[in-house]
Tab-separated table of N, CA and C in Angstrom:
chain	number	residue	atom	x	y	z
H	23	MET	N	29.731	36.410	-14.812
H	23	MET	CA	29.049	34.919	-15.197
H	23	MET	C	28.050	34.866	-16.109
H	24	HIS	N	27.512	34.062	-16.670
H	24	HIS	CA	26.282	34.605	-18.044
H	24	HIS	C	25.577	33.017	-17.527
H	25	PHE	N	24.161	33.052	-16.930
H	25	PHE	CA	23.810	32.122	-17.106
H	25	PHE	C	22.184	31.821	-18.421
H	26	LEU	N	22.058	30.522	-18.170
H	26	LEU	CA	20.690	29.983	-18.832
H	26	LEU	C	19.700	29.464	-18.064
H	27	LEU	N	18.666	30.206	-17.531
H	27	LEU	CA	16.962	30.097	-17.176
H	27	LEU	C	16.191	29.480	-18.336
H	28	VAL	N	15.673	27.368	-17.968
H	28	VAL	CA	14.570	27.103	-18.738
H	28	VAL	C	13.564	27.739	-18.051
H	29	ASN	N	12.995	28.331	-18.209
H	29	ASN	CA	11.814	28.072	-17.081
H	29	ASN	C	10.339	28.746	-17.854
H	30	SER	N	8.743	28.739	-17.435
H	30	SER	CA	8.306	28.937	-17.517
H	30	SER	C	7.216	29.998	-16.635
H	31	ASN	N	7.701	29.765	-15.762
H	31	ASN	CA	7.228	29.871	-13.839
H	31	ASN	C	7.592	31.833	-13.953
H	32	PRO	N	6.549	32.909	-13.903
H	32	PRO	CA	6.664	33.746	-13.217
H	32	PRO	C	7.635	34.015	-12.534
H	33	ALA	N	7.049	33.413	-10.845
H	33	ALA	CA	7.427	33.690	-9.787
H	33	ALA	C	9.216	33.634	-10.110
H	34	VAL	N	9.639	32.199	-10.399
H	34	VAL	CA	11.041	31.636	-10.774
H	34	VAL	C	11.774	33.413	-11.368
H	35	SER	N	11.082	33.197	-12.456
H	35	SER	CA	11.586	34.043	-13.767
H	35	SER	C	11.974	35.535	-12.140
H	36	ARG	N	10.667	36.076	-11.784
H	36	ARG	CA	11.671	36.693	-11.410
H	36	ARG	C	12.341	37.525	-10.210
H	37	LEU	N	12.129	35.303	-9.442
H	37	LEU	CA	13.358	35.909	-8.626
H	37	LEU	C	14.925	35.838	-9.400
H	38	ILE	N	14.761	35.225	-9.713
H	38	ILE	CA	16.530	34.441	-9.910
H	38	ILE	C	16.827	35.687	-10.896
H	39	THR	N	15.727	36.715	-11.698
H	39	THR	CA	16.517	37.931	-12.644
H	39	THR	C	16.701	38.953	-11.426
H	40	LEU	N	15.575	39.118	-10.440
H	40	LEU	CA	16.226	40.178	-9.276
H	40	LEU	C	17.640	39.726	-9.075
H	41	SER	N	17.664	38.177	-8.842
H	41	SER	CA	19.421	37.971	-8.387
H	41	SER	C	20.246	38.147	-8.915
H	42	VAL	N	20.542	38.232	-9.742
H	42	VAL	CA	20.846	37.585	-11.332
H	42	VAL	C	21.464	39.127	-11.343
H	43	GLU	N	20.348	39.948	-11.651
H	43	GLU	CA	20.860	41.969	-11.348
H	43	GLU	C	21.358	41.785	-10.039
H	44	LYS	N	21.511	42.104	-8.930
H	44	LYS	CA	21.634	41.925	-7.752
H	44	LYS	C	23.456	41.082	-7.946
H	45	LEU	N	23.776	40.590	-8.768
H	45	LEU	CA	25.520	39.986	-8.707
H	45	LEU	C	26.261	40.714	-9.703
H	46	GLY	N	25.200	41.265	-10.297
H	46	GLY	CA	25.902	41.727	-11.803
H	46	GLY	C	26.370	40.930	-12.992
H	47	PHE	N	25.471	39.388	-13.341
H	47	PHE	CA	25.535	39.057	-14.101
H	47	PHE	C	24.686	38.708	-15.188
H	48	GLU	N	24.906	38.057	-16.192
H	48	GLU	CA	23.862	38.001	-17.110
H	48	GLU	C	22.980	37.222	-17.172
H	49	ILE	N	21.405	36.725	-17.792
H	49	ILE	CA	21.370	35.680	-17.609
H	49	ILE	C	20.279	36.056	-19.135
H	50	ASP	N	20.326	34.320	-20.332
H	50	ASP	CA	19.413	34.758	-21.671
H	50	ASP	C	18.197	33.271	-20.518
H	51	GLU	N	16.650	33.763	-21.046
H	51	GLU	CA	15.289	32.882	-20.086
H	51	GLU	C	14.582	31.893	-21.668
H	52	VAL	N	14.776	31.034	-21.571
H	52	VAL	CA	14.396	30.852	-22.702
H	52	VAL	C	12.834	28.855	-22.197
H	53	LEU	N	11.990	28.725	-22.928
H	53	LEU	CA	11.170	27.831	-22.661
H	53	LEU	C	12.046	26.642	-23.331
H	54	SER	N	12.885	26.288	-24.067
H	54	SER	CA	13.572	24.817	-23.274
H	54	SER	C	14.477	24.923	-24.260
H	55	LEU	N	15.447	23.942	-23.532
H	55	LEU	CA	17.367	24.227	-23.773
H	55	LEU	C	16.976	24.476	-25.316
H	56	ASP	N	16.505	24.133	-26.236
H	56	ASP	CA	16.344	24.338	-28.111
H	56	ASP	C	16.473	25.489	-28.393
H	57	GLU	N	16.491	26.285	-27.787
H	57	GLU	CA	16.311	27.811	-28.166
H	57	GLU	C	17.479	28.030	-27.127
H	58	ALA	N	18.152	27.935	-26.999
H	58	ALA	CA	19.786	28.908	-26.374
H	58	ALA	C	20.392	29.390	-26.650
H	59	PRO	N	20.215	30.947	-27.143
H	59	PRO	CA	21.378	31.850	-28.038
H	59	PRO	C	22.421	31.733	-27.837
H	60	GLN	N	22.657	30.942	-27.406
H	60	GLN	CA	24.257	31.035	-27.294
H	60	GLN	C	25.000	29.417	-27.080
H	61	GLU	N	26.015	29.812	-27.470
H	61	GLU	CA	27.112	27.770	-27.191
H	61	GLU	C	27.327	27.484	-26.322
H	62	SER	N	27.604	28.798	-25.127
H	62	SER	CA	27.887	28.067	-23.545
H	62	SER	C	27.405	28.869	-22.490
H	63	TYR	N	27.236	28.093	-21.572
H	63	TYR	CA	27.028	28.983	-20.378
H	63	TYR	C	28.103	28.626	-19.155
H	64	ASP	N	27.780	29.496	-18.112
H	64	ASP	CA	28.536	29.232	-16.884
H	64	ASP	C	27.404	27.599	-16.059
H	65	ILE	N	26.613	28.039	-15.956
H	65	ILE	CA	25.870	27.715	-14.935
H	65	ILE	C	23.977	27.967	-15.677
H	66	VAL	N	23.753	26.205	-15.958
H	66	VAL	CA	22.189	26.264	-17.087
H	66	VAL	C	21.502	25.828	-16.038
H	67	PHE	N	20.216	27.049	-15.124
H	67	PHE	CA	19.345	26.310	-14.348
H	67	PHE	C	18.084	25.455	-15.193
H	68	VAL	N	17.245	24.728	-14.893
H	68	VAL	CA	15.796	24.125	-15.299
H	68	VAL	C	15.085	23.757	-14.498
H	69	ASP	N	13.591	24.142	-14.495
H	69	ASP	CA	12.880	24.588	-13.800
H	69	ASP	C	12.287	22.555	-13.586
H	70	ASN	N	11.610	22.604	-12.949
H	70	ASN	CA	11.392	21.235	-13.004
H	70	ASN	C	9.932	21.091	-13.844
H	71	GLU	N	9.222	22.074	-14.168
H	71	GLU	CA	8.192	22.036	-15.278
H	71	GLU	C	8.752	21.838	-16.932
H	72	GLN	N	10.121	21.981	-16.621
H	72	GLN	CA	10.593	23.020	-18.322
H	72	GLN	C	11.613	21.536	-18.547
H	73	TYR	N	12.140	20.499	-17.436
H	73	TYR	CA	12.507	19.253	-17.859
H	73	TYR	C	12.500	18.224	-18.158
H	74	SER	N	13.489	17.616	-19.618
H	74	SER	CA	13.542	16.822	-19.980
H	74	SER	C	14.708	16.170	-19.805
H	75	GLU	N	14.851	14.625	-19.425
H	75	GLU	CA	15.903	14.071	-19.418
H	75	GLU	C	16.739	14.385	-20.474
H	76	ILE	N	16.327	14.066	-21.827
H	76	ILE	CA	17.065	13.710	-23.077
H	76	ILE	C	17.902	15.002	-23.530
H	77	ALA	N	17.048	16.113	-23.392
H	77	ALA	CA	17.275	18.169	-23.430
H	77	ALA	C	18.671	18.256	-22.848
H	78	VAL	N	18.948	17.265	-21.785
H	78	VAL	CA	19.815	17.820	-20.581
H	78	VAL	C	20.997	17.398	-21.099
H	79	ASP	N	21.076	15.808	-21.607
H	79	ASP	CA	22.342	14.866	-21.662
H	79	ASP	C	22.351	15.215	-22.783
H	80	ASP	N	21.984	15.227	-23.962
H	80	ASP	CA	22.279	16.359	-24.978
H	80	ASP	C	22.891	17.469	-24.646
H	81	SER	N	22.927	18.642	-24.260
H	81	SER	CA	22.935	19.533	-24.139
H	81	SER	C	24.959	19.662	-22.915
H	82	ILE	N	24.128	18.653	-21.934
H	82	ILE	CA	25.705	17.935	-21.880
H	82	ILE	C	26.750	17.895	-22.132
H	83	THR	N	26.414	17.098	-23.837
H	83	THR	CA	26.960	16.379	-24.732
H	83	THR	C	27.352	17.112	-25.826
H	84	GLU	N	26.228	18.364	-25.865
H	84	GLU	CA	27.012	19.788	-26.780
H	84	GLU	C	27.900	20.263	-26.196
H	85	GLY	N	28.349	20.166	-24.952
H	85	GLY	CA	28.663	21.138	-24.154
H	85	GLY	C	28.658	22.797	-23.441
H	86	LEU	N	27.192	22.716	-23.848
H	86	LEU	CA	26.287	23.712	-23.708
H	86	LEU	C	26.929	24.670	-21.911
H	87	SER	N	27.335	23.339	-21.393
H	87	SER	CA	27.491	23.962	-19.232
H	87	SER	C	27.854	22.586	-19.097
H	88	ARG	N	29.179	23.004	-18.555
H	88	ARG	CA	29.342	22.298	-17.106
H	88	ARG	C	28.693	21.576	-15.907
H	89	ASN	N	27.817	22.912	-15.764
H	89	ASN	CA	26.726	23.194	-14.250
H	89	ASN	C	25.170	23.132	-14.628
H	90	PHE	N	25.001	22.058	-14.271
H	90	PHE	CA	22.767	22.321	-14.342
H	90	PHE	C	22.987	21.853	-12.968
H	91	ALA	N	22.105	23.044	-12.904
H	91	ALA	CA	20.585	23.284	-11.656
H	91	ALA	C	19.001	22.916	-11.979
H	92	TYR	N	18.652	22.030	-11.348
H	92	TYR	CA	17.372	21.888	-11.261
H	92	TYR	C	16.821	22.480	-10.055
H	93	ILE	N	15.797	23.143	-10.918
H	93	ILE	CA	14.959	24.008	-9.944
H	93	ILE	C	13.508	22.987	-9.673
H	94	ALA	N	13.540	22.368	-8.514
H	94	ALA	CA	12.093	21.713	-7.903
H	94	ALA	C	11.662	22.302	-7.012
H	95	LYS	N	10.319	21.502	-7.019
H	95	LYS	CA	9.551	21.411	-5.134
H	95	LYS	C	10.222	20.706	-4.694
H	96	ARG	N	9.897	21.654	-3.792
H	96	ARG	CA	10.425	20.848	-1.654
H	96	ARG	C	10.786	19.999	-1.971
H	97	GLY	N	11.177	18.507	-1.800
H	97	GLY	CA	11.742	17.080	-1.315
H	97	GLY	C	11.487	16.606	-3.023
H	98	GLU	N	11.853	16.945	-4.112
H	98	GLU	CA	11.820	16.637	-5.290
H	98	GLU	C	12.627	16.077	-5.250
H	99	GLU	N	13.222	15.079	-5.711
H	99	GLU	CA	15.090	14.897	-6.253
H	99	GLU	C	15.471	14.854	-7.009
H	100	LYS	N	16.632	15.577	-7.144
H	100	LYS	CA	17.568	16.385	-8.042
H	100	LYS	C	17.445	14.672	-8.810
H	101	PRO	N	17.268	14.901	-10.584
H	101	PRO	CA	17.997	13.659	-11.198
H	101	PRO	C	19.601	13.408	-11.600
H	102	LYS	N	19.596	12.821	-11.944
H	102	LYS	CA	20.949	12.544	-12.016
H	102	LYS	C	22.031	12.849	-12.706
H	103	ASN	N	20.910	13.559	-13.986
H	103	ASN	CA	22.245	14.626	-15.156
H	103	ASN	C	22.429	16.051	-14.630
H	104	MET	N	21.974	16.101	-13.739
H	104	MET	CA	21.820	17.564	-12.869
H	104	MET	C	23.500	17.954	-11.443
H	105	SER	N	23.492	19.070	-11.848
H	105	SER	CA	25.104	18.857	-10.576
H	105	SER	C	24.233	19.202	-8.988
H	106	ALA	N	23.402	19.880	-9.387
H	106	ALA	CA	22.469	20.831	-8.339
H	106	ALA	C	21.104	21.068	-8.532
H	107	ILE	N	20.874	21.491	-7.177
H	107	ILE	CA	19.333	21.537	-7.108
H	107	ILE	C	18.843	22.355	-5.977
H	108	LEU	N	17.834	23.582	-6.849
H	108	LEU	CA	17.196	24.917	-5.663
H	108	LEU	C	15.727	24.134	-5.687
H	109	GLU	N	15.758	24.370	-4.376
H	109	GLU	CA	13.912	23.792	-4.498
H	109	GLU	C	12.891	25.211	-4.065
H	110	LYS	N	12.155	24.512	-4.869
H	110	LYS	CA	10.973	26.080	-4.717
H	110	LYS	C	9.998	25.741	-3.340
H	111	PRO	N	9.541	26.458	-2.201
H	111	PRO	CA	10.144	28.841	-2.722
H	111	PRO	C	11.714	28.347	-2.218
H	112	PHE	N	12.043	29.531	-2.746
H	112	PHE	CA	12.949	29.618	-2.908
H	112	PHE	C	13.345	30.886	-2.680
H	113	LEU	N	14.548	31.795	-2.180
H	113	LEU	CA	14.909	33.624	-1.491
H	113	LEU	C	15.542	33.382	-2.458
H	114	PRO	N	15.905	34.982	-2.808
H	114	PRO	CA	16.997	35.309	-3.689
H	114	PRO	C	18.237	35.288	-3.066
H	115	THR	N	19.107	34.669	-1.812
H	115	THR	CA	19.810	34.766	-0.990
H	115	THR	C	20.252	32.809	-1.399
H	116	ASP	N	19.478	32.456	-1.353
H	116	ASP	CA	19.151	31.174	-1.444
H	116	ASP	C	20.175	30.482	-3.291
H	117	PHE	N	19.435	31.318	-3.752
H	117	PHE	CA	19.947	31.266	-5.116
H	117	PHE	C	21.594	32.431	-5.369
H	118	ILE	N	21.193	32.807	-5.189
H	118	ILE	CA	22.960	33.424	-4.635
H	118	ILE	C	24.509	31.901	-3.569
H	119	ASP	N	24.179	31.729	-3.198
H	119	ASP	CA	24.652	30.836	-2.315
H	119	ASP	C	24.817	29.562	-3.175
H	120	LEU	N	23.613	30.105	-4.324
H	120	LEU	CA	23.703	27.981	-4.993
H	120	LEU	C	25.112	28.288	-5.843
H	121	VAL	N	25.248	29.621	-6.153
H	121	VAL	CA	25.454	30.094	-7.250
H	121	VAL	C	27.083	29.934	-7.368
H	122	ALA	N	27.047	30.415	-5.546
H	122	ALA	CA	28.251	30.494	-5.217
H	122	ALA	C	28.844	29.412	-5.066
H	123	LYS	N	28.376	28.294	-4.619
H	123	LYS	CA	28.733	26.954	-4.197
H	123	LYS	C	28.976	26.196	-5.763
H	124	ILE	N	28.765	26.626	-6.086
H	124	ILE	CA	28.732	25.452	-8.232
H	124	ILE	C	30.150	26.465	-8.471
H	125	ASP	N	30.596	27.350	-8.180
H	125	ASP	CA	31.049	28.717	-8.994
H	125	ASP	C	32.662	27.941	-8.231
H	126	SER	N	32.744	27.730	-6.564
H	126	SER	CA	33.602	27.378	-5.375
H	126	SER	C	33.722	26.228	-6.429
H	127	GLU	N	33.338	25.231	-6.357
H	127	GLU	CA	33.354	23.767	-7.000
H	127	GLU	C	34.158	23.253	-8.298
H	128	SER	N	33.424	24.414	-9.200
H	128	SER	CA	34.144	24.742	-10.376
H	128	SER	C	35.286	24.799	-10.382
H	129	SER	N	35.976	25.593	-9.629
H	129	SER	CA	37.139	26.830	-9.405
H	129	SER	C	38.211	25.204	-8.986
H	130	ASP	N	37.478	24.685	-7.890
H	130	ASP	CA	38.282	23.478	-7.652
H	130	ASP	C	38.847	22.283	-8.507
H	131	GLU	N	37.452	21.998	-9.799
H	131	GLU	CA	38.157	21.165	-10.712
H	131	GLU	C	38.513	21.480	-11.373
H	132	SER	N	38.861	22.786	-11.231
H	132	SER	CA	40.424	23.405	-12.812
H	132	SER	C	41.081	23.224	-12.363
H	133	LEU	N	41.650	23.328	-10.825
H	133	LEU	CA	43.071	23.150	-10.211
H	133	LEU	C	43.985	22.383	-10.737
């Protein structure tokens, strides 16, 4: 799997990079969605500090990914255009569990 992380928070970057390496997957990290180096990803993770509703909507329309996960402060609501939420602070296992859940849901949709 290949992920995109839209983020400027070093702690979030460290935790997610560690988790992705543990899973044996790949990740690109950018400050905004328009900097994405590829045309498509399995999951796009967007930190609440970098979130833009318009940019996410445009990325969905352009087919960047079918799965967008919002990284939010605990108790914050998930925007309607995001398919999942990861609440900060989180552990690497929380990230891994979310990836497994999204992957499972995506597999079910393609049947």
